[in-house]
Coordinates of C-alpha atoms in Angstrom, one line a residue:
X8 CA 0.0 0.0 0.0
X9 CA 2.8 2.4 0.9
X10 CA 4.7 1.7 -2.3
X11 CA 1.5 2.3 -4.3
X12 CA 0.8 5.6 -2.5
X13 CA 4.3 7.0 -3.1
X14 CA 4.2 5.8 -6.7
X15 CA 0.9 7.7 -7.1
X16 CA 2.5 10.8 -5.5
X17 CA 5.5 10.7 -7.9
X18 CA 3.1 10.4 -10.9
X19 CA 1.0 13.3 -9.7
X20 CA 4.0 15.5 -9.1
X21 CA 5.5 14.6 -12.4
X22 CA 2.3 15.4 -14.1
X23 CA 2.1 18.8 -12.4
X24 CA 5.6 19.7 -13.8
X25 CA 4.6 18.4 -17.3
X26 CA 1.4 20.5 -17.2
X27 CA 3.4 23.5 -16.1
X28 CA 5.9 23.1 -18.9
X29 CA 3.0 22.7 -21.4
X30 CA 1.3 25.7 -19.9
X31 CA 4.2 28.0 -20.5
X32 CA 4.5 26.7 -24.0
X33 CA 0.8 27.1 -24.6
X34 CA 0.8 30.7 -23.3
X35 CA 3.7 31.6 -25.6
X36 CA 2.1 30.0 -28.6
X37 CA -1.3 31.7 -27.9
X38 CA 0.2 35.1 -27.2
X39 CA 2.4 34.9 -30.4
X40 CA -0.7 34.0 -32.4
X41 CA -2.6 37.0 -31.0
X42 CA 0.3 39.3 -31.9
X43 CA 0.4 37.9 -35.4
X44 CA -3.2 38.7 -35.8
X45 CA -2.6 42.2 -34.3
X46 CA -4.7 41.4 -31.1
X47 CA -2.0 43.1 -29.1
X48 CA -3.9 43.9 -25.9
X49 CA -5.3 40.4 -25.7
X50 CA -1.7 39.0 -25.7
X51 CA -0.6 40.9 -22.7
X52 CA -2.4 39.3 -19.7
X53 CA -1.0 35.8 -20.3
X54 CA 2.5 37.1 -21.0
X55 CA 2.4 39.3 -17.8
X56 CA 1.5 36.2 -15.7
X57 CA 4.2 34.1 -17.3
X58 CA 6.9 36.7 -16.9
X59 CA 6.0 37.1 -13.2
X60 CA 6.2 33.3 -12.6
X61 CA 8.7 31.9 -15.1
X62 CA 12.3 30.9 -14.0
X63 CA 13.6 29.4 -17.2
X64 CA 15.8 32.0 -18.9
X65 CA 15.1 30.8 -22.5
X66 CA 11.3 30.8 -21.9
X67 CA 11.5 34.1 -20.1
X68 CA 13.5 35.6 -23.0
X69 CA 10.9 34.4 -25.4
X70 CA 8.1 35.9 -23.3
X71 CA 9.7 39.3 -23.1
X72 CA 10.3 39.2 -26.8
X73 CA 6.7 38.5 -27.6
X74 CA 5.5 41.1 -25.1
X75 CA 7.8 43.6 -26.7
X76 CA 6.2 42.9 -30.1
X77 CA 2.8 43.5 -28.5
X78 CA 3.9 46.8 -26.9
X79 CA 5.4 47.9 -30.2
X80 CA 2.1 47.1 -31.9
X81 CA 0.3 49.3 -29.4
X82 CA 2.9 52.1 -30.1
X83 CA 4.2 51.8 -26.5
X84 CA 7.8 52.0 -27.8
X85 CA 9.4 52.7 -24.4
X86 CA 7.8 49.5 -23.0
X87 CA 8.7 47.6 -26.1
X88 CA 12.4 48.6 -25.9
X89 CA 12.5 47.6 -22.2
X90 CA 11.1 44.2 -23.1
X91 CA 13.5 43.6 -25.9
X92 CA 16.4 44.7 -23.6
X93 CA 15.3 42.1 -21.1
X94 CA 15.0 39.4 -23.8
X95 CA 18.5 40.2 -25.0
X96 CA 20.0 40.3 -21.5
X97 CA 18.6 36.8 -20.8
X98 CA 19.7 35.5 -24.2
X99 CA 22.3 37.6 -25.9
X100 CA 22.0 35.5 -29.1
X101 CA 18.2 36.2 -29.4
X102 CA 18.6 37.7 -32.9
X103 CA 14.8 38.3 -33.2
X104 CA 14.9 40.5 -30.1
X105 CA 17.9 42.4 -31.6
X106 CA 16.1 42.9 -34.9
X107 CA 12.8 44.0 -33.3
X108 CA 14.6 46.4 -31.0
X109 CA 16.2 47.9 -34.1
X110 CA 12.7 48.2 -35.7
X111 CA 11.4 50.0 -32.6
X112 CA 14.3 52.4 -32.8
X113 CA 13.5 53.0 -36.5
X114 CA 10.0 54.0 -35.4
X115 CA 11.6 56.5 -33.1
X116 CA 13.5 57.9 -36.1
X117 CA 16.9 56.6 -34.7
X118 CA 18.3 54.8 -37.7
X119 CA 22.0 55.0 -36.5
X120 CA 21.1 53.3 -33.2
X121 CA 18.9 50.8 -35.1
X122 CA 21.7 50.0 -37.5
X123 CA 23.9 48.8 -34.7
X124 CA 21.2 46.3 -33.7
X125 CA 20.8 45.0 -37.2
X126 CA 24.5 44.6 -37.6
X127 CA 24.7 42.6 -34.3
X128 CA 21.8 40.4 -35.4
X129 CA 23.5 39.7 -38.8
X130 CA 26.9 39.0 -37.0
X131 CA 25.1 36.3 -34.9
X132 CA 23.1 34.9 -37.8
X133 CA 24.5 35.6 -41.3
X134 CA 21.4 34.1 -43.0
X135 CA 18.8 36.2 -41.0
X136 CA 16.9 37.8 -43.9
X137 CA 14.7 40.1 -41.8
X138 CA 17.8 41.8 -40.3
X139 CA 19.2 42.4 -43.8
X140 CA 15.8 43.8 -44.9
X141 CA 15.7 46.2 -41.9
X142 CA 19.4 47.1 -42.2
X143 CA 18.6 48.2 -45.8
X144 CA 15.8 50.4 -44.5
X145 CA 18.1 52.0 -42.0
X146 CA 20.9 52.5 -44.6
X147 CA 18.3 54.1 -46.9
X148 CA 17.3 56.5 -44.1
X149 CA 21.0 57.4 -43.6
X150 CA 21.4 57.9 -47.4
X151 CA 24.0 55.1 -47.6
X152 CA 22.3 54.0 -50.8
X153 CA 25.0 51.7 -52.3
X154 CA 25.1 49.7 -49.0
X155 CA 21.3 49.6 -48.8
X156 CA 21.0 48.3 -52.3
X157 CA 23.7 45.6 -51.6
X158 CA 21.7 44.4 -48.6
X159 CA 18.3 44.3 -50.3
X160 CA 19.7 42.6 -53.4
X161 CA 20.7 39.7 -51.1
X162 CA 17.2 39.4 -49.8
X163 CA 15.5 39.6 -53.2
X164 CA 17.8 36.9 -54.5
X165 CA 17.1 34.7 -51.5
X166 CA 13.4 35.3 -51.5
X167 CA 12.4 36.2 -55.1
X168 CA 8.7 35.7 -54.4
X169 CA 8.4 38.2 -51.5
X170 CA 6.9 41.6 -52.2
X171 CA 8.4 43.7 -49.4
X172 CA 12.1 43.4 -50.5
X173 CA 11.1 44.5 -54.0
X174 CA 9.4 47.6 -52.6
X175 CA 12.5 48.5 -50.5
X176 CA 14.6 47.9 -53.6
X177 CA 12.4 50.2 -55.6
X178 CA 12.7 52.9 -52.9
X179 CA 16.5 52.6 -52.9
X180 CA 16.7 52.7 -56.7
X181 CA 14.3 55.7 -56.7
X182 CA 16.6 57.5 -54.3
X183 CA 19.6 56.6 -56.6
X184 CA 17.7 58.1 -59.6
X185 CA 17.5 54.7 -61.2
X186 CA 14.0 55.3 -62.5
X187 CA 13.8 52.3 -64.8
X188 CA 15.0 49.9 -62.1
X189 CA 12.6 51.3 -59.5
X190 CA 9.7 51.0 -61.9
X191 CA 10.6 47.4 -62.8
X192 CA 10.6 46.5 -59.1
X193 CA 7.2 48.1 -58.6
X194 CA 5.8 46.3 -61.6
X195 CA 7.1 43.0 -60.4
X196 CA 5.6 43.6 -56.9
X197 CA 2.2 44.4 -58.5
X198 CA 2.4 41.3 -60.7
X199 CA 2.9 39.2 -57.5
X200 CA 0.2 41.0 -55.5
X201 CA -2.2 43.3 -57.3
X202 CA -3.5 44.6 -53.9
X203 CA -0.1 45.8 -52.8
X204 CA -0.9 49.5 -52.2
X205 CA 2.7 50.5 -51.4
X206 CA 3.8 49.4 -54.9
X207 CA 1.2 51.7 -56.5
X208 CA 2.2 54.5 -54.1
X209 CA 5.9 54.3 -55.0
X210 CA 5.2 54.0 -58.7
X211 CA 3.0 57.0 -58.4
X212 CA 5.8 59.0 -56.8
X213 CA 8.1 58.1 -59.7
X214 CA 5.5 58.9 -62.3
X215 CA 4.8 62.3 -60.6
X216 CA 8.5 63.1 -60.6
X217 CA 8.6 62.3 -64.3
X218 CA 5.7 64.7 -64.9
X219 CA 3.3 61.8 -65.7
X220 CA 0.5 63.2 -63.6
X221 CA -2.3 61.2 -65.2
X222 CA -0.5 57.9 -64.7
X223 CA 0.4 58.9 -61.1
X224 CA -3.3 59.7 -60.4
X225 CA -4.4 56.4 -61.8
X226 CA -1.9 54.5 -59.6
X227 CA -3.1 56.3 -56.5
X228 CA -6.8 55.8 -57.3
X229 CA -6.0 52.0 -57.6
X230 CA -4.3 52.1 -54.2
X231 CA -7.3 54.0 -52.7
X232 CA -9.7 51.4 -54.1
X233 CA -7.8 48.8 -52.0
X234 CA -7.3 51.0 -48.9
X235 CA -9.9 53.8 -48.8
X236 CA -9.1 55.0 -45.3
X237 CA -5.4 55.6 -45.8
X238 CA -4.9 59.4 -45.3
X239 CA -1.4 59.3 -46.8
X240 CA -2.7 58.1 -50.1
X241 CA -5.2 60.9 -50.2
X242 CA -2.4 63.4 -49.3
X243 CA -0.1 62.1 -52.0
X244 CA -3.0 62.2 -54.5
X245 CA -3.6 65.8 -53.5
X246 CA 0.1 66.7 -53.9
X247 CA 0.0 65.1 -57.4
X248 CA -2.9 67.3 -58.4
X249 CA -1.1 70.3 -56.9
X250 CA 2.0 69.5 -59.0
X251 CA -0.3 69.4 -62.0
X252 CA -1.7 72.8 -61.1
X253 CA -5.2 71.4 -60.5
X254 CA -5.6 73.2 -57.2
X255 CA -9.4 72.6 -56.9
X256 CA -8.9 68.8 -57.0
X257 CA -5.9 69.1 -54.7
X258 CA -8.0 70.8 -52.0
X259 CA -10.7 68.1 -52.4
X260 CA -8.2 65.4 -51.5
X261 CA -6.4 67.4 -48.8
X262 CA -9.9 67.6 -47.3
X263 CA -10.1 63.8 -47.4
X264 CA -6.7 63.4 -45.8
X265 CA -7.6 65.8 -43.0
X266 CA -10.9 64.0 -42.5
X267 CA -9.0 60.8 -41.7
X268 CA -6.2 62.5 -39.7
X269 CA -6.4 66.1 -38.5
X270 CA -3.2 66.0 -36.5
X271 CA -0.7 66.3 -39.4
X272 CA 0.8 69.8 -40.0
X273 CA 1.8 69.1 -43.6
X274 CA -1.8 68.4 -44.5
X275 CA -2.9 71.9 -43.5
X276 CA 0.2 73.5 -44.8
X277 CA -0.3 72.1 -48.3
X278 CA -4.0 72.9 -48.3
X279 CA -3.1 76.4 -47.3
X280 CA -0.8 76.7 -50.3
X281 CA -3.4 75.3 -52.6
X282 CA -6.0 77.8 -51.2
X283 CA -3.5 80.5 -51.7
X284 CA -3.2 79.5 -55.4
X285 CA -7.0 79.8 -55.6
X286 CA -6.8 83.4 -54.1
X287 CA -8.6 82.2 -50.9
X288 CA -6.6 84.3 -48.5
X289 CA -8.9 83.8 -45.5
X290 CA -8.9 80.0 -46.0
X291 CA -5.2 79.8 -46.5
X292 CA -4.4 81.9 -43.4
X293 CA -6.7 79.7 -41.3
X294 CA -4.8 76.6 -42.5
X295 CA -1.4 78.2 -42.0
X296 CA -2.5 78.9 -38.4
X297 CA -3.6 75.3 -37.8
X298 CA -0.4 74.0 -39.3
X299 CA 1.6 76.3 -37.0
X300 CA -0.3 75.0 -34.0
X301 CA 0.7 71.5 -35.0
X302 CA 4.3 72.5 -35.1
X303 CA 5.1 73.6 -38.6
X304 CA 7.8 76.3 -38.6
X305 CA 7.3 76.8 -42.3
X306 CA 3.6 77.5 -41.8
X307 CA 4.5 80.1 -39.1
X308 CA 6.9 81.9 -41.5
X309 CA 4.3 81.9 -44.4
X310 CA 1.6 83.1 -42.1
X311 CA 3.8 86.0 -41.0
X312 CA 4.5 86.8 -44.6
X313 CA 1.0 86.5 -46.1
X314 CA -1.5 86.9 -43.3
X315 CA -0.9 90.4 -42.0

């Protein structure tokens, strides 16, 4: 009887540990799935409990990493950076945490700091495509265009069926004034995914720069059909009409952009300039004032010059 009792105790205790291990794994899996589907808030409670109780450094590093992604998704970049730091401290070779910390720094407009993280991730894993992709973005921000192109070429070669690397390649080539190369990349991206709004947007930028305003407008209208609540597309469309001296249409689409986002100074500044072209002094001065309130120094200078 005693032997049977102690055997039963051992089995129960063993099962508790097994369930505990499974529970940690299940929490991580469930939280990661929530983050993948952008249910960031829903991912946090389980991760918070796991982080408070977990002792295994590898599991804890993974938990901090996933919570960092959730915080980044919620635009809580300070919390995200803290989580990524904890993940890296627990596991210095956690290249995903290094990469995502770099991405968070890019969101804070700190490409030089981000570049160091992407370099570190690549040093630890020379085949980590995401780090090459993000390093290319950082190098583009820093106007180190040859290096950016070298990185993104590697990713395109390794993953020829992925759209994002082609779009980054197009942006780099556009910055290098390689118009034909940039257009080819956009066309390839659209052939792969006809709903890829960024490809239409970049191609529209190129066509606008070439003075092909009708083609640029067509691209932007196609993008808006796919994503009709993207204020940046309306803003770019308005700018295209402005460049074509169709100020009435420009104002119409600046209005659309502002309807979706009334916190962007450039939206009001550009609408003010369009209204000025239409001899609407009162309207332009009102928009200059609003752009100034939102932090535009250029708007403040123009208001002082034209709105006496």
